[in-house]
Amino acid sequence: MNLADDDFALFGLAPRFAQSREEIESRWKALAAQVHPDRYASEGAAAQRRAMQWALRVNEAHQRLRDPLRRAAYLCELRGAALKEHENTRMPASFLMEQMAWREALDEAQTLEAVQSLDAEVADRETELLREAGRLLDEQGDAEAAAHCVRALMFVARFRADIDRRLEALEQY
């Protein structure tokens, strides 16, 4: 293993968006067991420090690979399409209108059922965007276009966090 390997190489996976969650988990468990610092306890402090670095690297890769949004963002970056999510916030007008409609719907939602319905609608849109990002990355090899999808997905993820907070508040009453 090489600390400089990308996450896919580290896990022995093809650098594609489409991945089996079970395969990612299986490989993570095998790698985590292989580099666990306790395995190197008898080899001294230096070996344990190296093992700790490896364990940290394996866990970071696992976090990126298991989350479809983070995996898509990572693939875009690997393929030279920097997201620049803090600098490049331009989105198509239709997407911005959709966001505004969702915000209004969340503001107006008074019941748990209304918020859950909105959440289901947004989850469906998130699924569509993930599917599109995967198609652009795996089938068309268009990392720039996929990066646009990923930025949209980041907006959606933040909005879903707002919905989750609202759901929690409604469920407490």
PDB file of C-alpha atoms in Angstrom:
ATOM      1  CA  MET A   1       0.000   0.000   0.000  1.00  0.00           C
ATOM      2  CA  ASN A   2       1.050   3.524  -0.691  1.00  0.00           C
ATOM      3  CA  LEU A   3      -0.181   6.526   1.294  1.00  0.00           C
ATOM      4  CA  ALA A   4      -0.203   8.557  -1.926  1.00  0.00           C
ATOM      5  CA  ASP A   5      -2.597   6.181  -3.733  1.00  0.00           C
ATOM      6  CA  ASP A   6      -6.003   7.577  -4.514  1.00  0.00           C
ATOM      7  CA  ASP A   7      -8.912   6.115  -2.540  1.00  0.00           C
ATOM      8  CA  PHE A   8      -9.953   3.768  -5.330  1.00  0.00           C
ATOM      9  CA  ALA A   9      -6.450   2.319  -5.728  1.00  0.00           C
ATOM     10  CA  LEU A  10      -6.116   2.004  -1.970  1.00  0.00           C
ATOM     11  CA  PHE A  11      -9.344  -0.017  -1.837  1.00  0.00           C
ATOM     12  CA  GLY A  12      -8.586  -1.945  -5.027  1.00  0.00           C
ATOM     13  CA  LEU A  13     -11.649  -0.531  -6.779  1.00  0.00           C
ATOM     14  CA  ALA A  14     -12.125   0.787 -10.293  1.00  0.00           C
ATOM     15  CA  PRO A  15     -12.282   4.601 -10.242  1.00  0.00           C
ATOM     16  CA  ARG A  16     -15.991   4.768 -11.055  1.00  0.00           C
ATOM     17  CA  PHE A  17     -19.004   6.388  -9.443  1.00  0.00           C
ATOM     18  CA  ALA A  18     -21.007   3.156  -9.526  1.00  0.00           C
ATOM     19  CA  GLN A  19     -19.793   1.112  -6.572  1.00  0.00           C
ATOM     20  CA  SER A  20     -21.253  -1.601  -4.405  1.00  0.00           C
ATOM     21  CA  ARG A  21     -21.664  -0.344  -0.854  1.00  0.00           C
ATOM     22  CA  GLU A  22     -21.142  -3.897   0.372  1.00  0.00           C
ATOM     23  CA  GLU A  23     -17.845  -4.145  -1.533  1.00  0.00           C
ATOM     24  CA  ILE A  24     -16.649  -0.826  -0.097  1.00  0.00           C
ATOM     25  CA  GLU A  25     -17.536  -1.968   3.428  1.00  0.00           C
ATOM     26  CA  SER A  26     -15.884  -5.342   2.938  1.00  0.00           C
ATOM     27  CA  ARG A  27     -12.657  -3.831   1.658  1.00  0.00           C
ATOM     28  CA  TRP A  28     -12.657  -1.214   4.411  1.00  0.00           C
ATOM     29  CA  LYS A  29     -12.970  -3.869   7.102  1.00  0.00           C
ATOM     30  CA  ALA A  30     -10.123  -5.885   5.582  1.00  0.00           C
ATOM     31  CA  LEU A  31      -7.878  -2.821   5.261  1.00  0.00           C
ATOM     32  CA  ALA A  32      -8.750  -1.525   8.722  1.00  0.00           C
ATOM     33  CA  ALA A  33      -7.863  -4.886  10.244  1.00  0.00           C
ATOM     34  CA  GLN A  34      -4.599  -4.977   8.288  1.00  0.00           C
ATOM     35  CA  VAL A  35      -3.419  -1.544   9.471  1.00  0.00           C
ATOM     36  CA  HIS A  36      -4.872  -1.468  12.984  1.00  0.00           C
ATOM     37  CA  PRO A  37      -2.227  -0.045  15.345  1.00  0.00           C
ATOM     38  CA  ASP A  38      -2.764  -2.839  17.884  1.00  0.00           C
ATOM     39  CA  ARG A  39      -1.302  -5.292  15.371  1.00  0.00           C
ATOM     40  CA  TYR A  40       1.981  -3.390  15.626  1.00  0.00           C
ATOM     41  CA  ALA A  41       2.140  -2.986  19.420  1.00  0.00           C
ATOM     42  CA  SER A  42       5.138  -5.308  19.737  1.00  0.00           C
ATOM     43  CA  GLU A  43       7.060  -3.477  16.981  1.00  0.00           C
ATOM     44  CA  GLY A  44       7.521  -0.241  18.855  1.00  0.00           C
ATOM     45  CA  ALA A  45       6.288   3.333  18.751  1.00  0.00           C
ATOM     46  CA  ALA A  46       7.452   4.120  15.184  1.00  0.00           C
ATOM     47  CA  ALA A  47       5.570   1.150  13.741  1.00  0.00           C
ATOM     48  CA  GLN A  48       2.477   2.109  15.703  1.00  0.00           C
ATOM     49  CA  ARG A  49       2.682   5.714  14.414  1.00  0.00           C
ATOM     50  CA  ARG A  50       2.900   4.431  10.831  1.00  0.00           C
ATOM     51  CA  ALA A  51      -0.033   2.125  11.473  1.00  0.00           C
ATOM     52  CA  MET A  52      -1.995   5.047  12.925  1.00  0.00           C
ATOM     53  CA  GLN A  53      -1.279   7.083   9.777  1.00  0.00           C
ATOM     54  CA  TRP A  54      -2.467   4.175   7.671  1.00  0.00           C
ATOM     55  CA  ALA A  55      -5.577   3.686   9.784  1.00  0.00           C
ATOM     56  CA  LEU A  56      -6.413   7.376   9.431  1.00  0.00           C
ATOM     57  CA  ARG A  57      -5.839   7.232   5.660  1.00  0.00           C
ATOM     58  CA  VAL A  58      -8.019   4.118   5.281  1.00  0.00           C
ATOM     59  CA  ASN A  59     -10.828   5.673   7.342  1.00  0.00           C
ATOM     60  CA  GLU A  60     -10.722   8.930   5.358  1.00  0.00           C
ATOM     61  CA  ALA A  61     -10.915   6.989   2.092  1.00  0.00           C
ATOM     62  CA  HIS A  62     -13.784   4.926   3.467  1.00  0.00           C
ATOM     63  CA  GLN A  63     -15.746   8.065   4.366  1.00  0.00           C
ATOM     64  CA  ARG A  64     -15.326   9.449   0.843  1.00  0.00           C
ATOM     65  CA  LEU A  65     -16.051   6.232  -1.011  1.00  0.00           C
ATOM     66  CA  ARG A  66     -19.142   5.183   0.932  1.00  0.00           C
ATOM     67  CA  ASP A  67     -20.958   8.508   0.486  1.00  0.00           C
ATOM     68  CA  PRO A  68     -22.205   8.894  -3.109  1.00  0.00           C
ATOM     69  CA  LEU A  69     -21.974  12.709  -3.033  1.00  0.00           C
ATOM     70  CA  ARG A  70     -18.451  12.705  -1.636  1.00  0.00           C
ATOM     71  CA  ARG A  71     -17.451   9.943  -4.063  1.00  0.00           C
ATOM     72  CA  ALA A  72     -18.769  11.954  -7.033  1.00  0.00           C
ATOM     73  CA  ALA A  73     -16.985  15.093  -5.822  1.00  0.00           C
ATOM     74  CA  TYR A  74     -13.767  13.128  -5.347  1.00  0.00           C
ATOM     75  CA  LEU A  75     -13.983  11.648  -8.852  1.00  0.00           C
ATOM     76  CA  CYS A  76     -14.525  15.112 -10.335  1.00  0.00           C
ATOM     77  CA  GLU A  77     -11.430  16.356  -8.520  1.00  0.00           C
ATOM     78  CA  LEU A  78      -9.387  13.312  -9.595  1.00  0.00           C
ATOM     79  CA  ARG A  79     -10.401  13.948 -13.195  1.00  0.00           C
ATOM     80  CA  GLY A  80      -9.371  17.586 -13.107  1.00  0.00           C
ATOM     81  CA  ALA A  81     -12.758  19.220 -12.570  1.00  0.00           C
ATOM     82  CA  ALA A  82     -12.255  21.219  -9.401  1.00  0.00           C
ATOM     83  CA  LEU A  83     -15.567  21.911  -7.690  1.00  0.00           C
ATOM     84  CA  LYS A  84     -14.660  25.315  -6.270  1.00  0.00           C
ATOM     85  CA  GLU A  85     -17.943  25.149  -4.384  1.00  0.00           C
ATOM     86  CA  HIS A  86     -17.204  28.320  -2.418  1.00  0.00           C
ATOM     87  CA  GLU A  87     -16.159  30.305  -5.485  1.00  0.00           C
ATOM     88  CA  ASN A  88     -18.474  28.904  -8.144  1.00  0.00           C
ATOM     89  CA  THR A  89     -22.035  29.131  -6.862  1.00  0.00           C
ATOM     90  CA  ARG A  90     -23.695  29.884 -10.191  1.00  0.00           C
ATOM     91  CA  MET A  91     -26.577  27.566 -10.901  1.00  0.00           C
ATOM     92  CA  PRO A  92     -29.149  27.391 -13.698  1.00  0.00           C
ATOM     93  CA  ALA A  93     -32.198  29.603 -13.141  1.00  0.00           C
ATOM     94  CA  SER A  94     -34.491  26.556 -13.160  1.00  0.00           C
ATOM     95  CA  PHE A  95     -32.538  25.001 -10.293  1.00  0.00           C
ATOM     96  CA  LEU A  96     -32.620  28.244  -8.310  1.00  0.00           C
ATOM     97  CA  MET A  97     -36.379  28.495  -8.841  1.00  0.00           C
ATOM     98  CA  GLU A  98     -36.767  24.923  -7.633  1.00  0.00           C
ATOM     99  CA  GLN A  99     -34.732  25.778  -4.527  1.00  0.00           C
ATOM    100  CA  MET A 100     -36.871  28.852  -3.840  1.00  0.00           C
ATOM    101  CA  ALA A 101     -40.077  26.817  -4.198  1.00  0.00           C
ATOM    102  CA  TRP A 102     -38.733  24.239  -1.749  1.00  0.00           C
ATOM    103  CA  ARG A 103     -37.746  26.938   0.752  1.00  0.00           C
ATOM    104  CA  GLU A 104     -41.220  28.466   0.549  1.00  0.00           C
ATOM    105  CA  ALA A 105     -42.819  25.046   0.952  1.00  0.00           C
ATOM    106  CA  LEU A 106     -40.690  24.362   4.032  1.00  0.00           C
ATOM    107  CA  ASP A 107     -41.553  27.759   5.512  1.00  0.00           C
ATOM    108  CA  GLU A 108     -45.252  27.132   4.936  1.00  0.00           C
ATOM    109  CA  ALA A 109     -45.297  23.500   6.093  1.00  0.00           C
ATOM    110  CA  GLN A 110     -47.092  23.320   9.418  1.00  0.00           C
ATOM    111  CA  THR A 111     -47.421  19.581   9.904  1.00  0.00           C
ATOM    112  CA  LEU A 112     -45.080  16.645  10.116  1.00  0.00           C
ATOM    113  CA  GLU A 113     -46.782  15.106   7.086  1.00  0.00           C
ATOM    114  CA  ALA A 114     -46.220  18.227   4.986  1.00  0.00           C
ATOM    115  CA  VAL A 115     -42.510  18.310   5.821  1.00  0.00           C
ATOM    116  CA  GLN A 116     -42.185  14.571   5.197  1.00  0.00           C
ATOM    117  CA  SER A 117     -43.854  15.004   1.813  1.00  0.00           C
ATOM    118  CA  LEU A 118     -41.424  17.779   0.900  1.00  0.00           C
ATOM    119  CA  ASP A 119     -38.532  15.622   2.094  1.00  0.00           C
ATOM    120  CA  ALA A 120     -39.668  12.793  -0.185  1.00  0.00           C
ATOM    121  CA  GLU A 121     -39.842  15.199  -3.140  1.00  0.00           C
ATOM    122  CA  VAL A 122     -36.349  16.537  -2.449  1.00  0.00           C
ATOM    123  CA  ALA A 123     -34.994  13.007  -1.923  1.00  0.00           C
ATOM    124  CA  ASP A 124     -36.339  12.034  -5.348  1.00  0.00           C
ATOM    125  CA  ARG A 125     -34.589  15.025  -6.902  1.00  0.00           C
ATOM    126  CA  GLU A 126     -31.385  14.115  -5.071  1.00  0.00           C
ATOM    127  CA  THR A 127     -31.599  10.594  -6.490  1.00  0.00           C
ATOM    128  CA  GLU A 128     -32.042  12.025 -10.003  1.00  0.00           C
ATOM    129  CA  LEU A 129     -29.011  14.266  -9.600  1.00  0.00           C
ATOM    130  CA  LEU A 130     -26.882  11.407  -8.253  1.00  0.00           C
ATOM    131  CA  ARG A 131     -27.922   9.231 -11.172  1.00  0.00           C
ATOM    132  CA  GLU A 132     -27.031  12.041 -13.606  1.00  0.00           C
ATOM    133  CA  ALA A 133     -23.650  12.641 -11.952  1.00  0.00           C
ATOM    134  CA  GLY A 134     -22.909   8.914 -12.173  1.00  0.00           C
ATOM    135  CA  ARG A 135     -23.901   8.788 -15.834  1.00  0.00           C
ATOM    136  CA  LEU A 136     -21.734  11.804 -16.642  1.00  0.00           C
ATOM    137  CA  LEU A 137     -18.752  10.338 -14.793  1.00  0.00           C
ATOM    138  CA  ASP A 138     -18.996   6.674 -15.764  1.00  0.00           C
ATOM    139  CA  GLU A 139     -20.618   6.707 -19.195  1.00  0.00           C
ATOM    140  CA  GLN A 140     -19.711  10.039 -20.727  1.00  0.00           C
ATOM    141  CA  GLY A 141     -16.458  10.806 -18.932  1.00  0.00           C
ATOM    142  CA  ASP A 142     -17.577  14.425 -18.533  1.00  0.00           C
ATOM    143  CA  ALA A 143     -16.184  15.470 -15.169  1.00  0.00           C
ATOM    144  CA  GLU A 144     -16.928  19.183 -15.776  1.00  0.00           C
ATOM    145  CA  ALA A 145     -20.647  18.515 -16.301  1.00  0.00           C
ATOM    146  CA  ALA A 146     -20.624  16.098 -13.354  1.00  0.00           C
ATOM    147  CA  ALA A 147     -19.095  18.848 -11.215  1.00  0.00           C
ATOM    148  CA  HIS A 148     -22.170  21.001 -11.946  1.00  0.00           C
ATOM    149  CA  CYS A 149     -24.379  18.138 -10.717  1.00  0.00           C
ATOM    150  CA  VAL A 150     -22.227  17.737  -7.628  1.00  0.00           C
ATOM    151  CA  ARG A 151     -22.542  21.439  -6.795  1.00  0.00           C
ATOM    152  CA  ALA A 152     -26.325  21.136  -7.161  1.00  0.00           C
ATOM    153  CA  LEU A 153     -26.237  18.074  -4.921  1.00  0.00           C
ATOM    154  CA  MET A 154     -24.393  20.083  -2.291  1.00  0.00           C
ATOM    155  CA  PHE A 155     -27.242  22.619  -2.290  1.00  0.00           C
ATOM    156  CA  VAL A 156     -29.741  19.776  -1.992  1.00  0.00           C
ATOM    157  CA  ALA A 157     -27.789  18.165   0.872  1.00  0.00           C
ATOM    158  CA  ARG A 158     -27.767  21.450   2.810  1.00  0.00           C
ATOM    159  CA  PHE A 159     -31.497  21.847   2.234  1.00  0.00           C
ATOM    160  CA  ARG A 160     -32.164  18.282   3.357  1.00  0.00           C
ATOM    161  CA  ALA A 161     -30.256  19.087   6.565  1.00  0.00           C
ATOM    162  CA  ASP A 162     -32.682  21.996   7.071  1.00  0.00           C
ATOM    163  CA  ILE A 163     -35.588  19.616   6.510  1.00  0.00           C
ATOM    164  CA  ASP A 164     -34.105  17.170   9.033  1.00  0.00           C
ATOM    165  CA  ARG A 165     -33.875  19.927  11.650  1.00  0.00           C
ATOM    166  CA  ARG A 166     -37.485  20.890  10.967  1.00  0.00           C
ATOM    167  CA  LEU A 167     -38.592  17.267  11.240  1.00  0.00           C
ATOM    168  CA  GLU A 168     -36.794  16.904  14.560  1.00  0.00           C
ATOM    169  CA  ALA A 169     -38.503  20.033  15.876  1.00  0.00           C
ATOM    170  CA  LEU A 170     -41.939  18.814  14.777  1.00  0.00           C
ATOM    171  CA  GLU A 171     -41.380  15.352  16.202  1.00  0.00           C
ATOM    172  CA  GLN A 172     -40.605  16.831  19.627  1.00  0.00           C
ATOM    173  CA  TYR A 173     -44.142  18.238  19.862  1.00  0.00           C
TER     174      TYR A 173
END
